[in-house]
Structures are given as C-alpha cells and as structure tokens.
PDB file of C-alpha atoms in Angstrom:
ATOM      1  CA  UNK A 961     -55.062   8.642  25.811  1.00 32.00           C
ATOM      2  CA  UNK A 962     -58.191   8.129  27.914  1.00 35.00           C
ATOM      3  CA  UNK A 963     -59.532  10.893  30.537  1.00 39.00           C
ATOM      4  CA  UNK A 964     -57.707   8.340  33.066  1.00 39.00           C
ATOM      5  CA  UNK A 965     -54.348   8.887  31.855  1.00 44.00           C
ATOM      6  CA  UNK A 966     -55.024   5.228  30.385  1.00 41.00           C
ATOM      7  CA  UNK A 967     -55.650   3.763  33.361  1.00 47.00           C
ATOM      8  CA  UNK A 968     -59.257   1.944  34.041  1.00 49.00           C
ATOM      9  CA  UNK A 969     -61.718   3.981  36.413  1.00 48.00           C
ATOM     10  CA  UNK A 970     -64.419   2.559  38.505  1.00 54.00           C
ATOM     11  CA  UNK A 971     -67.791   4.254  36.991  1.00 51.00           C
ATOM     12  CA  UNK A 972     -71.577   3.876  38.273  1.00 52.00           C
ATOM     13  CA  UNK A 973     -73.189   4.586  35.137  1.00 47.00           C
ATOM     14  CA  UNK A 974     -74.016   3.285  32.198  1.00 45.00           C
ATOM     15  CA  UNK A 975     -74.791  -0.321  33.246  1.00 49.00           C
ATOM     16  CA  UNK A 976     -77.920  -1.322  31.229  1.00 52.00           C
ATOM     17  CA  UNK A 977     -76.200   0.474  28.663  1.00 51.00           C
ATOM     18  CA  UNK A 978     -72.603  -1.026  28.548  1.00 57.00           C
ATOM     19  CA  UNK A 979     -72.909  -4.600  29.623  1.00 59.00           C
ATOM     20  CA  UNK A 980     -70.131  -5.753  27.840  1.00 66.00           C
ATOM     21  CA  UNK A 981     -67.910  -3.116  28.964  1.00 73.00           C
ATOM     22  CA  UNK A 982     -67.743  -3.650  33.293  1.00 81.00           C
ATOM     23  CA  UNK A 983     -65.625  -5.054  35.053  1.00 87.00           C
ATOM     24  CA  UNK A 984     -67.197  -5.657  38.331  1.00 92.00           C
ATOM     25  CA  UNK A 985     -70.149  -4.762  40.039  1.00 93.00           C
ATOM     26  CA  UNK A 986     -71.264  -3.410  43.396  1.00 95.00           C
ATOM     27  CA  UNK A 987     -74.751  -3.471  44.917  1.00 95.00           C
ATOM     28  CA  UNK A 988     -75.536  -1.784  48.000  1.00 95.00           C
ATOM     29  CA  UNK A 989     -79.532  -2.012  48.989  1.00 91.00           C
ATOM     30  CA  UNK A 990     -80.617  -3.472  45.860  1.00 90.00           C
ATOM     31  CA  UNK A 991     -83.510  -5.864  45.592  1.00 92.00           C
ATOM     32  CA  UNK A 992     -84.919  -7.813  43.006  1.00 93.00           C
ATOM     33  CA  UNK A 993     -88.786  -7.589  43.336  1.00 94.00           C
ATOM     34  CA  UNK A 994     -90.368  -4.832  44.496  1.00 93.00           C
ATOM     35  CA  UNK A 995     -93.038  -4.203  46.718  1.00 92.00           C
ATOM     36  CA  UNK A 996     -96.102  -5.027  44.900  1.00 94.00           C
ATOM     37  CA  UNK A 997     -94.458  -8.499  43.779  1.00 94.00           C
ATOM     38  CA  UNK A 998     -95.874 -11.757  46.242  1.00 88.00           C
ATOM     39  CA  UNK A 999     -96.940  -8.500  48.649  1.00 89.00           C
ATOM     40  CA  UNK A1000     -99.454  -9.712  50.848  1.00 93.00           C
ATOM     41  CA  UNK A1001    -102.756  -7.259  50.638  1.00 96.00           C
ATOM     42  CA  UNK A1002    -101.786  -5.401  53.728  1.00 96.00           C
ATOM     43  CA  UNK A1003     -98.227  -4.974  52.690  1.00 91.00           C
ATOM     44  CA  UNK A1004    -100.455  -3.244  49.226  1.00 94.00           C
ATOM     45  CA  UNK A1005    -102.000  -0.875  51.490  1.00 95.00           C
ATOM     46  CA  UNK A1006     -99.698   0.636  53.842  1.00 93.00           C
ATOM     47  CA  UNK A1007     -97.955   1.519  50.738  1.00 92.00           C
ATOM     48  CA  UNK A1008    -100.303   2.757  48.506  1.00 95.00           C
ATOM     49  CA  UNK A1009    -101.441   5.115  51.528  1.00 94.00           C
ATOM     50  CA  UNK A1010     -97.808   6.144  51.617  1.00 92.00           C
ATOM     51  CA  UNK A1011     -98.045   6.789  47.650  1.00 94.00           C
ATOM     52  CA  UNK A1012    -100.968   8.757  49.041  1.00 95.00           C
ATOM     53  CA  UNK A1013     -99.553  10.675  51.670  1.00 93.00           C
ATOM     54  CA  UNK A1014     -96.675  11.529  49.608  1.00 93.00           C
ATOM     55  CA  UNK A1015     -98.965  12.820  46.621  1.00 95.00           C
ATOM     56  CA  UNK A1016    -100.697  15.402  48.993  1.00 93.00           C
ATOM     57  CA  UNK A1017     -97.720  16.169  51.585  1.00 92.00           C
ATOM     58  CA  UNK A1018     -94.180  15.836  49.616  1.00 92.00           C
ATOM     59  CA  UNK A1019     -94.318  19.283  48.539  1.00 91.00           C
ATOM     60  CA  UNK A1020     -95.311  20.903  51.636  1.00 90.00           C
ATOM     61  CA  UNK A1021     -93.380  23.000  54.506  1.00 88.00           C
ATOM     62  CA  UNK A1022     -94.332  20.578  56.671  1.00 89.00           C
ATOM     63  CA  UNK A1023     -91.810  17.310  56.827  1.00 90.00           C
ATOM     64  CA  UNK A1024     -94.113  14.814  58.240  1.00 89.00           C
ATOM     65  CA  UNK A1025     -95.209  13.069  55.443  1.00 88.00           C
ATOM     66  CA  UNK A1026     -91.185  12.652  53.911  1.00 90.00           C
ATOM     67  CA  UNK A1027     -90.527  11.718  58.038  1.00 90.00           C
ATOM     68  CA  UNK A1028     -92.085   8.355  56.801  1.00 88.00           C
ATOM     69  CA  UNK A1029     -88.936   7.637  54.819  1.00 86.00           C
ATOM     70  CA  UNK A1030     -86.140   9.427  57.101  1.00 89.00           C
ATOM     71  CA  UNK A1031     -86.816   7.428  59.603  1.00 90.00           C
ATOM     72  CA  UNK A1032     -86.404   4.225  58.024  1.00 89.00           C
ATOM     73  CA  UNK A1033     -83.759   5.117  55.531  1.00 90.00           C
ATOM     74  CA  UNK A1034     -81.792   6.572  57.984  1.00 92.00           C
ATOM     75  CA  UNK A1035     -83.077   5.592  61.852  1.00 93.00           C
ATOM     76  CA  UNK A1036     -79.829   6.104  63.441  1.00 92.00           C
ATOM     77  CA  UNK A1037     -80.116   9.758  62.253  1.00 94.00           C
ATOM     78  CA  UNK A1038     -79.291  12.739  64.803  1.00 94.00           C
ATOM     79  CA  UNK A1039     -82.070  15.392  64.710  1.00 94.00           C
ATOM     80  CA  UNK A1040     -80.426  17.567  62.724  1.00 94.00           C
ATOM     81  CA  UNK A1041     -79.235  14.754  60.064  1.00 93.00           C
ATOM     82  CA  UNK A1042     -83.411  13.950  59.649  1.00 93.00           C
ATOM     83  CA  UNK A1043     -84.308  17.542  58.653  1.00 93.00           C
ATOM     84  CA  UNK A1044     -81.867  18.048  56.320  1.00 94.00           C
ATOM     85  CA  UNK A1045     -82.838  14.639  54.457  1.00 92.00           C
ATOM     86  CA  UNK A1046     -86.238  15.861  55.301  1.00 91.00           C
ATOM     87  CA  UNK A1047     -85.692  19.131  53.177  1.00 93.00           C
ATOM     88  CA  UNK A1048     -83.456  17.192  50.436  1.00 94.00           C
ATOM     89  CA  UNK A1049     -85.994  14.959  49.418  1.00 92.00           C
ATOM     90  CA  UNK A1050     -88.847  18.003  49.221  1.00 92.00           C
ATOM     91  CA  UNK A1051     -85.753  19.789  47.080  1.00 94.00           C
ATOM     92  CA  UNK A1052     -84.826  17.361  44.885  1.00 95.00           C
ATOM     93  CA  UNK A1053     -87.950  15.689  43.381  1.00 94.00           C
ATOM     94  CA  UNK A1054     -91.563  17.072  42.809  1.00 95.00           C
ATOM     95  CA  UNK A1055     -94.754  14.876  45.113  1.00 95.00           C
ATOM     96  CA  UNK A1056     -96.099  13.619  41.066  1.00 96.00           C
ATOM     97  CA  UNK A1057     -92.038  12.435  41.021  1.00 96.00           C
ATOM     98  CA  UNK A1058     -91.906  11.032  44.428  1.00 94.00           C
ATOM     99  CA  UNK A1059     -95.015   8.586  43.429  1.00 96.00           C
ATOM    100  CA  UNK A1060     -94.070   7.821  40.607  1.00 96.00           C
ATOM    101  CA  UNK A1061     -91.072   6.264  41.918  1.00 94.00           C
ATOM    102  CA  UNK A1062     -92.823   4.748  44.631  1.00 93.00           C
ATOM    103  CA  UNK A1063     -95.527   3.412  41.965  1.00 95.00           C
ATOM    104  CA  UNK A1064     -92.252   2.156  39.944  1.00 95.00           C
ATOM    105  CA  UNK A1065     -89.715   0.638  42.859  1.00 93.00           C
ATOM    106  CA  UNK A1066     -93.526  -1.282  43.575  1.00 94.00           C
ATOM    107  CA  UNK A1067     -93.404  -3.105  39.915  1.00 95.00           C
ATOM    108  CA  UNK A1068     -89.662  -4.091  39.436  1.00 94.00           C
ATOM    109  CA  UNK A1069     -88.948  -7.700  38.854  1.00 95.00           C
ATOM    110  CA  UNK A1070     -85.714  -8.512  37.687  1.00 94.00           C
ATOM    111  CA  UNK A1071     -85.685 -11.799  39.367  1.00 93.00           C
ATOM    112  CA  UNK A1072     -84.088 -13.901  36.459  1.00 92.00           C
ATOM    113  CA  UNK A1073     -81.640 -11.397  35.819  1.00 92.00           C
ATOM    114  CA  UNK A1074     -78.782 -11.966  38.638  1.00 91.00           C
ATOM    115  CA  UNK A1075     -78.361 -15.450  37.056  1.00 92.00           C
ATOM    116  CA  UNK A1076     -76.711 -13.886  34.279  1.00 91.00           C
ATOM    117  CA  UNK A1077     -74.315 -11.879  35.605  1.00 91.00           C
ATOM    118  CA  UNK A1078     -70.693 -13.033  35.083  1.00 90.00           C
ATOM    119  CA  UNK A1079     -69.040 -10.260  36.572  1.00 92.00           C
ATOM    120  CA  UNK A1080     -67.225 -10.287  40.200  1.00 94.00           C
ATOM    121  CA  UNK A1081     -69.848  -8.785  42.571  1.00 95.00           C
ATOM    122  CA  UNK A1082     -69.311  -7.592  45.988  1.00 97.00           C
ATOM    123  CA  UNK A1083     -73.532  -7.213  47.717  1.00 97.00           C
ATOM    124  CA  UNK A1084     -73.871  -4.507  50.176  1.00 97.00           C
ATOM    125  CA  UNK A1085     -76.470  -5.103  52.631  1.00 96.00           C
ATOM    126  CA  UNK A1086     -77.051  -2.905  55.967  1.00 97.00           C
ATOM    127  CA  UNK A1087     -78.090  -5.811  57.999  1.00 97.00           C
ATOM    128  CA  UNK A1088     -81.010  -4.204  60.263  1.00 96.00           C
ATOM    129  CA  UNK A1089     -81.849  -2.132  56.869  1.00 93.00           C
ATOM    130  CA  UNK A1090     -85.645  -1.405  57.793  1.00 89.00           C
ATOM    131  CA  UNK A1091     -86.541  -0.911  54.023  1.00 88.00           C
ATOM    132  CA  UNK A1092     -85.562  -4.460  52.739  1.00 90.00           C
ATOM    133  CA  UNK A1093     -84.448  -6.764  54.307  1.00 90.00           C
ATOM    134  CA  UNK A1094     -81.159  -8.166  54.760  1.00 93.00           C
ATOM    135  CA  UNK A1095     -81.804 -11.413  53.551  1.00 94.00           C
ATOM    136  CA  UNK A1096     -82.774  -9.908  50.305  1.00 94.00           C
ATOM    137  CA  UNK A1097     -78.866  -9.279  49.676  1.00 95.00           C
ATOM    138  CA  UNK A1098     -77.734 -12.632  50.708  1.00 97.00           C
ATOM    139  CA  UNK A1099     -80.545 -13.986  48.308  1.00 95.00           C
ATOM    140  CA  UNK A1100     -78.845 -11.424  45.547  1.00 95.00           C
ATOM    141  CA  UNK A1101     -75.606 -12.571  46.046  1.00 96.00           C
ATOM    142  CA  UNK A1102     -76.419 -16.343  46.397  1.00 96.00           C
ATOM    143  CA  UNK A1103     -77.868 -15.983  42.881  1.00 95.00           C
ATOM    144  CA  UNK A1104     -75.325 -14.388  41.228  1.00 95.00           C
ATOM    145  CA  UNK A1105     -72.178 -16.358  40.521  1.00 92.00           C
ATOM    146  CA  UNK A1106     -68.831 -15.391  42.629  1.00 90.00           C
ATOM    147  CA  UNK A1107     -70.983 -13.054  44.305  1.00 96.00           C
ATOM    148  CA  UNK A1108     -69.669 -12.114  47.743  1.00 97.00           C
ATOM    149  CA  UNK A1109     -72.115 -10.824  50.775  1.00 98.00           C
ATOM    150  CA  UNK A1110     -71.160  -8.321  53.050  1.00 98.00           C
ATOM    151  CA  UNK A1111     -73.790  -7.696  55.435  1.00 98.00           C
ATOM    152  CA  UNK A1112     -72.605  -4.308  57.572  1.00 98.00           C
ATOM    153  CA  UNK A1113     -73.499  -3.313  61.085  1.00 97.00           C
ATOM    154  CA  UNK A1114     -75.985  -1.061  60.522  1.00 96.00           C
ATOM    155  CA  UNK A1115     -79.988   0.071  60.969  1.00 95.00           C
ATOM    156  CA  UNK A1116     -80.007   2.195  57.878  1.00 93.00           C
ATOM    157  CA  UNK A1117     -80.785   1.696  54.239  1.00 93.00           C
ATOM    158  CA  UNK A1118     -78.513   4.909  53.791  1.00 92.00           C
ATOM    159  CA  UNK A1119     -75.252   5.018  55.861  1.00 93.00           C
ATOM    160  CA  UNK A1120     -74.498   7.591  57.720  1.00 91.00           C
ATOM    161  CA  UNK A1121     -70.491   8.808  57.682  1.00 90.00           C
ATOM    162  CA  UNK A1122     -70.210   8.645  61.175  1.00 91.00           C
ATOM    163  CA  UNK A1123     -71.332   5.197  61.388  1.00 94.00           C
ATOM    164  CA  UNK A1124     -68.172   2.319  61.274  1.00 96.00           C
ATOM    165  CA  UNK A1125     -70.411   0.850  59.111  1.00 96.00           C
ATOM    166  CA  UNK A1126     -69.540   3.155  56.609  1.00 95.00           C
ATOM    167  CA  UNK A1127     -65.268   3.024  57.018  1.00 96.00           C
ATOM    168  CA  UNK A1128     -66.504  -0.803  56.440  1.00 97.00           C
ATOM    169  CA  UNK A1129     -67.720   0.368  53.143  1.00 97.00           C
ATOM    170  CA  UNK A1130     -65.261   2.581  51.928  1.00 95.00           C
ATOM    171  CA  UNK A1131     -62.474  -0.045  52.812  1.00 95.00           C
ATOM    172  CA  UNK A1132     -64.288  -3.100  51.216  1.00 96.00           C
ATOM    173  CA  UNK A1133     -65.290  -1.329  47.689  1.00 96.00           C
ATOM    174  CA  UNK A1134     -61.376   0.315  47.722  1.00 95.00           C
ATOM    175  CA  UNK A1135     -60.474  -3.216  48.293  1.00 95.00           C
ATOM    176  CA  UNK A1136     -63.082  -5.153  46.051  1.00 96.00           C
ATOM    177  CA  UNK A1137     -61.533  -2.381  42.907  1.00 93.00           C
ATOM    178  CA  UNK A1138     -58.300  -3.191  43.572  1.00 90.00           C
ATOM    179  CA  UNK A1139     -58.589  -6.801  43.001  1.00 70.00           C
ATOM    180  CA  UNK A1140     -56.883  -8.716  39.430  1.00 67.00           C
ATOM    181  CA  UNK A1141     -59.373  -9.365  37.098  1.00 60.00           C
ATOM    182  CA  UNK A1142     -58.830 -13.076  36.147  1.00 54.00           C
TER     183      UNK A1142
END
C-alpha cells in the first residue's frame, strides 16, 4: 500500500527527475528565458546593479535593498505583509545565495523545452505580475500542447491570501487535479 492509502497524490517535486511518472502539470510565474536572454543593454544593467545591491545589502538590518523585490513580488502588500517578506528573504538565504540566484534566473533558457511536454497543463499567470510579464504565460501555454491559460486578477508575482485572486487559484488547481486523465 502506498503512503496515499493507494490513492494518487498531487506532488511538486521531483519533476526533472520523474518525467515519466506525472500526471499533470501546473505553472504559476514561470518563464522560459531569463533575464539576460534578448535583454536589451539597459535591461543588463538595472539588474546587474540589483545583483549588486543585493551582494552588499541582503544581509543587512536594513530592508531597503530586499524592498527592491517586495515591492514588485508582492505590490499589493499591506505594510506589515512587506516587512515580514522583507525579513524572510534576509532569513532564508545568505546575500552570496541571493546573487547567485539572481546570476542563475538571468541564464535560463529552456525555450525548446515546453514543446515537449505531453502532459495536461493548467499556466498560472498574475496578469499585472510586475516581474514577468503576463504574456510570458500565454506564450508558455500556447507552446505547450493542451495547455490551458489562466491569467488571474492580480499585481503580484506572489499572491497574497486575501486577494480573490488567490480563492481563483485554490479553486482552479482543486479543479484542474480532479480532472480524468484520458
């Protein structure tokens, strides 16, 4: 008998490592290319000075260099919602850590990949995201086949519970599981 009581559980792990074994997939905020791919030279800059900043302010007591991503991951934030991101990003990853994603998420290209996936694929996209853009997940989605788009009313690249947004969520992946395979 399996952990599930031999049923099938949803699971958000494992993917490059068990291709063969999913079922469906679900992207929320995903993007194929990052930031350093077709970037235009001042695109290059503002974010290598923000690989910068971070290097020489993540760490500190001081939130205003991790402000730089609050604010756009999560704009419709109350006050108090931006300092505790503020202090969970300082907790949860070192400044070498922080650029070194930053550095990473710049060089991703995984353009030829959607193509190839044959699962059924439900493509979150927040649709006045200010970190990519929405019609990054329609292009996702339009690339991967029976792919379906679901762009959701909000300003953030992270939802926020209180947002409807997020009940949008909740109810569409519940819904998107529960489907037959066929």
């Amino acid at each position: 008998m399996s952990p599930t009581g031999g049923r099938e559980s949803a699971q958000g792990r494992g993917g490059p490592n068990a291709r063969d074994r999913g079922s469906r997939l679900i992207l929320f905020g995903g993007y194929p290319a990052g930031w350093r791919i077709d970037a235009t030279e001042d695109v290059i800059r503002q974010r290598e000075a923000v690989m910068t900043l971070t290097a020489t302010g993540w760490g500190q007591d001081n939130p205003a260099c991790r402000q730089i991503f609050s604010s756009t991951f999560m704009p419709g934030a109350t006050a108090g919602g931006l300092t505790w991101f503020n202090e969970f990003q300082r907790a949860t990853t070192s400044p070498a850590n922080a650029v070194i994603s930053l550095s990473t998420f710049g060089d991703i290209d995984v353009r030829a990949q959607p193509t190839k996936v044959r699962l059924p694929t439900l493509v979150f996209r927040s649709l006045r995201d200010q970190r990519i853009p929405a019609a990054t997940g329609r292009d996702i989605a339009a690339t991967i086949h029976a792919a379906e788009f679901l762009g959701l009313e909000s300003d953030g690249h992270l939802l926020l519970g209180r947002e409807p947004a997020s009940r949008v969520f909740v109810d569409a992946v519940h819904e998107f599981l529960a489907w037959p395979l066929q």
